[in-house]
Amino acid sequence: MRRFRGPQNRNLWFWAFVGPFAIGLALFTYVPLAWSVYLSFFDAHNTVSPTDFVGLDNYASMLGDQAFLSSLGTFVLFTAFIVPATYVLSLALALMVNRLRFAQAFFRSVFFLPTACSYVVAALIWKLSIFNGVRFGLANTVLGWFGTDQTAWLATSDPPWYWLVIVTVRLWLQAGFYMILFLAGLQRISPRLYEAAAVDGARPGWQTLRHITLPQLRATSVAVVLLLVINAFQAFDEFYNLMSDARGYPPYARPPLVYLYYTALGQEQNLGLGSAGAVILALIIAVATVVQARWFGLGRKED
Amino acid sequence: MTRGNGTGFGIGRRRLLAAAGGATLTGVLAACGSNTGRSGKGSGPALSQWYHQYGEPGTEAAVKRYAAAYDKARVTVQWRPGDYDRQTAAALLTDSGPDVFEADGPKLDQIKGGQVVDVTEQIESVKDDFNQAVLKPKIWQDKIWAVPQTIDTQFLFYRKSMLTAAGVRPPQSVDELVEAARTLTRHHRKDKVKGLFLGNDGGAAVLGGTPLFAAGLSLITEDGKVGFDDPAAARVLGKIRQLYADGSLLLGAPTDWSDPAAFIQGLTAVQWSGLWALPQVKKALGDDFGVLPFPKDGAGGRPTVPVGAYGSAVSARSKHQKEAKAFVKWLWVDGTDKQLDFALSYGFHIPARTSLAKKAKQLQEGPAAEAVRFATDHGYAEPLLWTTPSKNAYQDALNHIIKDGAYPETELKAVVRKVNSELQRAKKK
C-alpha cells in the first residue's frame, strides 16, 4: 500500500491532481479518436454503433473522391502561397520597424493592431465593402475611375480573383503578429556582429541580411514557419465567411475539413466515410509536419 | 485540534474537497437531467417539438400558441437558430432529441436508418388533398414519413420597365432568356445594371435540377434511374454557361439570390428568388414587376419551378411516439385554420393542402396567383433518391461548367457514375 502511495503520498497526490484531467482527456479526446478510427472501417450511415464491416472501402472511396482530393489540392496550394508570403511580408515589416529611429512603438502598434480584429469581421468587411462585385464596392469604385468594368471578385474563378481576397485578408490579419516575433528575434542579434561584418568589408543591405541577420533568425524562422503551416491548414473562418453560402462552398474553395464535416456531420451523416477522411487528413498533416521539421532542422543545435 | 485529516475542529481539506466535488458532480448531473427542453403546462405526456428559426416575425409566437392549444400532451416548442438540419441530424442519434420536428426531408438515409416513424395512418384520409409534388419525396416503400407543412417555390422576378426600355419581352425559352439577359445588360450598361441575377455563384447552387427539368428531363426517373443521361442535359447547361460567359449575370452582390435587394435596388433587371420575397418586391416596386417560371428548353422542354416543403416528422427515439403522431395529425392534418395562419399570416408560403391554397385570398390575384399556378402546374421537388452525395457531385459539376467553362458532357458523365453508385447503395437494403 505504501509503495502504491509513494513517499509522502506523492503518487496519490499526483493522481488526485492529474487524474481528473487525464480522465477528461481520455474520455473526450482519445476515446472519440479511437472510435473514429473504428468507425472508418464500417458502413456507418446515421449511426455511431455500426454493424456492417467494410474494411478499407471507406478509405478507397475517400481517396477516389474528386471533391475531397481537389479540396486537399486547394489547401496545399493555399499553404504553399500564404506561408512564404506572410514570412516575407512580416520579416520586411520587422526590418523596417527595427530600423526606425523614432515612432517605432507607434508603427509597431499600427502593424500589430489588425491581429486584434477577428477573422469573421475582417472577412465580412472584405466581402461586403471592399471586394463586393457591384458598382459601389470600394475596389470596383477605384477601378471605375480608370474606366474598368466592375469585377465579381469572389465569383470569378477564371482568373481566380477570389484568391486575392482570401490572401489579402489573411496577410492583413496575421503579418503583424509574426512581425512582432521577428522584431524580438532581431533585437536579440548583437550589434557587434554587424560592426565586425562592416570592418570586414560587408556591405549593409542584402549581404548583411543574408549572411548575418537570416542565420541569426533561424530559431525564430523555424517557429514562424511551423505556426504558419499549422494556421494555414486550420484556415476556416475567412473561407467560411467569404466563400460559403447557404448551400455550401464552391468546389474550388472548399477546405478539406469542411468537406469532411459535411460528409460526417452534415446531411449526409456518413460517419464511416468522414472518419476515414479524418484519418487520411491527420496522417497527411503529421507527415508534412515531420518532413518540414526535419527540413528546417527543428531541435538541431544552434550553429 | 488536528488539521488536514477531516477530524476535530472545522472542516478538513479532504472533507472540503470531497464536499466540493460532490456538489459539482450533483450540479453537473442535475444540469444534464434537466436539459430535456420539456416544460409544457398542459396535461398528458411531455413532447418536445423542434422548428428551425423562421425569419418572419410572429412565427415563433404562433407555433408556441398552437402547441399551447393542444390539450392531450404538454408540448414544448424549441426554436432553433443556426444550422438546423445538421442539428437535428446529430440530435436524432441521441436520446435528447425532439419527439416531433420539422425536417427538410426526411432524407432517405434517415428513413432507412430507422430514425423517423411512419405517419401514413395519420395522413391517409386526406393525402390526395396535399400537393403531390411535395408529398412524393416523403414517401418511401409506400409509407409516408412526414406531413408536409407549407410549400415554398422559386421563380424569376422581372422589372417590366427595364424590359420595355430595352425592347425585350419576358423570355419564354432558355434561348430567349440568354438573349434577353445579353440585351438588357448592353442596354443598361451606363447604369451598371446586369441582365440577370441567379445568385452570386452564377446559379450553380440555387438552380440545381431546374434547367434539367426545363429541358424535359429529370434528376431520377420514375423507375429509379438517372434522369439526365441525355444530350439535352449538356445542351441546356451549356446555355447557362453562356449567360456567365456573356457577362450578363450579376455576380458578387452584397446579398444573395434569396434576398430581393439586388432586384429592388436596380442592380439587375431579372432575378431568381423565392415566393417569400414577393411581398417585399411588391412593396418596393408596386406593379412594375412580373414573375416567370424558369423557361423551357428545346422541343421536349417545359417551364419549371422547384417546390419544397418542410415536413413534420416523429423521431423513432421518442418515448411517446403514439402521442407525438397524434399531435402531428392534430396540427398538420386536421388543424386547417392553423395551417392557413402559419402559411400566410407571417411569411408568404403556399399551404401544403391544395384545398387551403385555393381558399387563401392573398394567393388569388396578381403575381401571387401566378406563383401558385407555377407551383401547381410546373412544380418539381427533388426526389428522395436524389441523395446528398449525388446532389453535391451535380452541383460541383454545375460550378465547373458555369464558371470554369468545363465541357458539360464530360462533367455530366462523372455525375451519372456517382448517381448510379448512390442508386445502387439505396437499393441495397
PDB file of C-alpha atoms in Angstrom, chain A residues 9 13 43 45-48 52 65 67 127-128 131-136 140 144 148-158 245-247 249-252 254 259 261-262 265-271, chain B residues 13-14 17 83 85-86 89-90 93 104 107 109-110 113 115 154 189 191-194 200-201 205-206 244 250-254 256-257 265-267 388-389 391-392 395-396 399-400 403-404 418 425 429:
ATOM      1  CA  ASN A   9       1.686  10.074  -0.569  1.00  0.00           C
ATOM      2  CA  TRP A  13      -1.432  13.377  -4.858  1.00  0.00           C
ATOM      3  CA  ASP A  43     -20.622   1.454 -43.104  1.00  0.00           C
ATOM      4  CA  HIS A  45     -24.711   5.982 -42.071  1.00  0.00           C
ATOM      5  CA  ASN A  46     -26.675   7.805 -39.359  1.00  0.00           C
ATOM      6  CA  THR A  47     -25.210   5.679 -36.587  1.00  0.00           C
ATOM      7  CA  VAL A  48     -22.209   5.620 -34.272  1.00  0.00           C
ATOM      8  CA  ASP A  52     -21.513  -3.599 -41.367  1.00  0.00           C
ATOM      9  CA  ASP A  65     -13.386  11.154 -54.350  1.00  0.00           C
ATOM     10  CA  ALA A  67     -14.192  16.588 -54.352  1.00  0.00           C
ATOM     11  CA  LYS A 127     -16.570  40.758 -48.760  1.00  0.00           C
ATOM     12  CA  LEU A 128     -19.260  43.375 -48.293  1.00  0.00           C
ATOM     13  CA  PHE A 131     -14.403  43.443 -52.710  1.00  0.00           C
ATOM     14  CA  ASN A 132     -18.120  43.132 -53.435  1.00  0.00           C
ATOM     15  CA  GLY A 133     -18.864  42.716 -57.106  1.00  0.00           C
ATOM     16  CA  VAL A 134     -21.207  45.655 -57.659  1.00  0.00           C
ATOM     17  CA  ARG A 135     -20.700  49.278 -58.630  1.00  0.00           C
ATOM     18  CA  PHE A 136     -20.482  50.623 -55.063  1.00  0.00           C
ATOM     19  CA  ASN A 140     -14.735  48.487 -58.123  1.00  0.00           C
ATOM     20  CA  GLY A 144     -14.138  52.505 -62.211  1.00  0.00           C
ATOM     21  CA  THR A 148     -12.513  49.379 -65.786  1.00  0.00           C
ATOM     22  CA  ASP A 149     -15.706  47.308 -65.785  1.00  0.00           C
ATOM     23  CA  GLN A 150     -16.947  46.015 -62.434  1.00  0.00           C
ATOM     24  CA  THR A 151     -15.285  42.765 -61.314  1.00  0.00           C
ATOM     25  CA  ALA A 152     -17.020  39.981 -59.396  1.00  0.00           C
ATOM     26  CA  TRP A 153     -14.077  39.328 -57.086  1.00  0.00           C
ATOM     27  CA  LEU A 154     -15.457  36.360 -55.221  1.00  0.00           C
ATOM     28  CA  ALA A 155     -17.433  34.780 -58.037  1.00  0.00           C
ATOM     29  CA  THR A 156     -14.737  34.616 -60.670  1.00  0.00           C
ATOM     30  CA  SER A 157     -12.590  31.534 -60.937  1.00  0.00           C
ATOM     31  CA  ASP A 158     -11.033  32.429 -64.279  1.00  0.00           C
ATOM     32  CA  ASP A 245     -23.419  30.459 -48.982  1.00  0.00           C
ATOM     33  CA  ALA A 246     -26.465  28.761 -47.550  1.00  0.00           C
ATOM     34  CA  ARG A 247     -25.879  25.779 -49.831  1.00  0.00           C
ATOM     35  CA  TYR A 249     -18.868  26.103 -50.804  1.00  0.00           C
ATOM     36  CA  PRO A 250     -17.877  26.283 -54.440  1.00  0.00           C
ATOM     37  CA  PRO A 251     -15.703  23.254 -55.233  1.00  0.00           C
ATOM     38  CA  TYR A 252     -12.597  25.350 -55.904  1.00  0.00           C
ATOM     39  CA  ARG A 254     -13.696  24.198 -50.082  1.00  0.00           C
ATOM     40  CA  TYR A 259     -15.814  18.732 -46.687  1.00  0.00           C
ATOM     41  CA  TYR A 261     -17.668  17.961 -41.691  1.00  0.00           C
ATOM     42  CA  TYR A 262     -20.367  17.915 -44.347  1.00  0.00           C
ATOM     43  CA  LEU A 265     -21.869  15.532 -39.527  1.00  0.00           C
ATOM     44  CA  GLY A 266     -23.866  17.264 -42.250  1.00  0.00           C
ATOM     45  CA  GLN A 267     -26.934  15.993 -44.018  1.00  0.00           C
ATOM     46  CA  GLU A 268     -25.021  13.033 -45.381  1.00  0.00           C
ATOM     47  CA  GLN A 269     -24.315  11.714 -41.837  1.00  0.00           C
ATOM     48  CA  ASN A 270     -21.831   9.225 -43.273  1.00  0.00           C
ATOM     49  CA  LEU A 271     -19.706   8.853 -40.174  1.00  0.00           C
TER      50      LEU A 271
ATOM     51  CA  ARG B  13      -9.016  19.721   3.493  1.00  0.00           C
ATOM     52  CA  ARG B  14     -10.182  16.341   2.300  1.00  0.00           C
ATOM     53  CA  LEU B  17     -12.586  18.712  -1.371  1.00  0.00           C
ATOM     54  CA  ASP B  83     -27.675  25.095 -38.907  1.00  0.00           C
ATOM     55  CA  ASP B  85     -30.699  20.401 -40.500  1.00  0.00           C
ATOM     56  CA  ARG B  86     -27.351  19.403 -39.054  1.00  0.00           C
ATOM     57  CA  ALA B  89     -29.353  15.047 -37.811  1.00  0.00           C
ATOM     58  CA  ALA B  90     -26.968  14.935 -34.842  1.00  0.00           C
ATOM     59  CA  LEU B  93     -28.512   9.946 -32.858  1.00  0.00           C
ATOM     60  CA  ASP B 104     -36.146  19.302 -44.843  1.00  0.00           C
ATOM     61  CA  LYS B 107     -33.565  12.136 -46.049  1.00  0.00           C
ATOM     62  CA  ASP B 109     -30.731   7.592 -45.021  1.00  0.00           C
ATOM     63  CA  GLN B 110     -32.753   8.875 -42.065  1.00  0.00           C
ATOM     64  CA  GLY B 113     -31.666   4.191 -40.657  1.00  0.00           C
ATOM     65  CA  GLN B 115     -34.682   7.461 -37.301  1.00  0.00           C
ATOM     66  CA  GLN B 154     -38.729  29.859 -56.575  1.00  0.00           C
ATOM     67  CA  ARG B 189     -24.606  49.318 -69.339  1.00  0.00           C
ATOM     68  CA  ASP B 191     -26.289  52.426 -65.156  1.00  0.00           C
ATOM     69  CA  LYS B 192     -24.193  49.303 -64.485  1.00  0.00           C
ATOM     70  CA  VAL B 193     -27.323  47.141 -64.399  1.00  0.00           C
ATOM     71  CA  LYS B 194     -26.897  43.459 -65.250  1.00  0.00           C
ATOM     72  CA  ASN B 200     -23.519  35.202 -56.502  1.00  0.00           C
ATOM     73  CA  ASP B 201     -22.094  31.941 -57.814  1.00  0.00           C
ATOM     74  CA  ALA B 205     -26.137  26.347 -56.095  1.00  0.00           C
ATOM     75  CA  VAL B 206     -29.691  27.548 -56.452  1.00  0.00           C
ATOM     76  CA  TYR B 244     -21.917  33.638 -67.451  1.00  0.00           C
ATOM     77  CA  LEU B 250     -24.855  39.915 -61.791  1.00  0.00           C
ATOM     78  CA  LEU B 251     -22.172  38.426 -59.521  1.00  0.00           C
ATOM     79  CA  GLY B 252     -20.866  39.499 -56.133  1.00  0.00           C
ATOM     80  CA  ALA B 253     -23.990  41.351 -54.932  1.00  0.00           C
ATOM     81  CA  PRO B 254     -23.984  42.210 -51.210  1.00  0.00           C
ATOM     82  CA  ASP B 256     -27.557  36.537 -52.365  1.00  0.00           C
ATOM     83  CA  TRP B 257     -30.445  35.320 -54.517  1.00  0.00           C
ATOM     84  CA  GLN B 265     -32.059  48.311 -55.835  1.00  0.00           C
ATOM     85  CA  GLY B 266     -31.936  48.081 -59.605  1.00  0.00           C
ATOM     86  CA  LEU B 267     -28.689  46.118 -59.816  1.00  0.00           C
ATOM     87  CA  THR B 388     -26.698  14.348 -50.690  1.00  0.00           C
ATOM     88  CA  PRO B 389     -23.610  12.813 -52.387  1.00  0.00           C
ATOM     89  CA  LYS B 391     -26.525  16.434 -55.206  1.00  0.00           C
ATOM     90  CA  ASN B 392     -23.021  17.531 -54.214  1.00  0.00           C
ATOM     91  CA  GLN B 395     -23.563  20.956 -58.012  1.00  0.00           C
ATOM     92  CA  ASP B 396     -19.783  20.705 -58.238  1.00  0.00           C
ATOM     93  CA  ASN B 399     -19.953  25.021 -60.852  1.00  0.00           C
ATOM     94  CA  HIS B 400     -17.207  23.716 -63.132  1.00  0.00           C
ATOM     95  CA  LYS B 403     -17.514  29.226 -64.015  1.00  0.00           C
ATOM     96  CA  ASP B 404     -14.623  27.283 -65.500  1.00  0.00           C
ATOM     97  CA  LYS B 418     -21.760   8.906 -58.965  1.00  0.00           C
ATOM     98  CA  ARG B 425     -26.496   1.832 -52.447  1.00  0.00           C
ATOM     99  CA  LYS B 429     -31.375  -2.589 -48.010  1.00  0.00           C
TER     100      LYS B 429
END
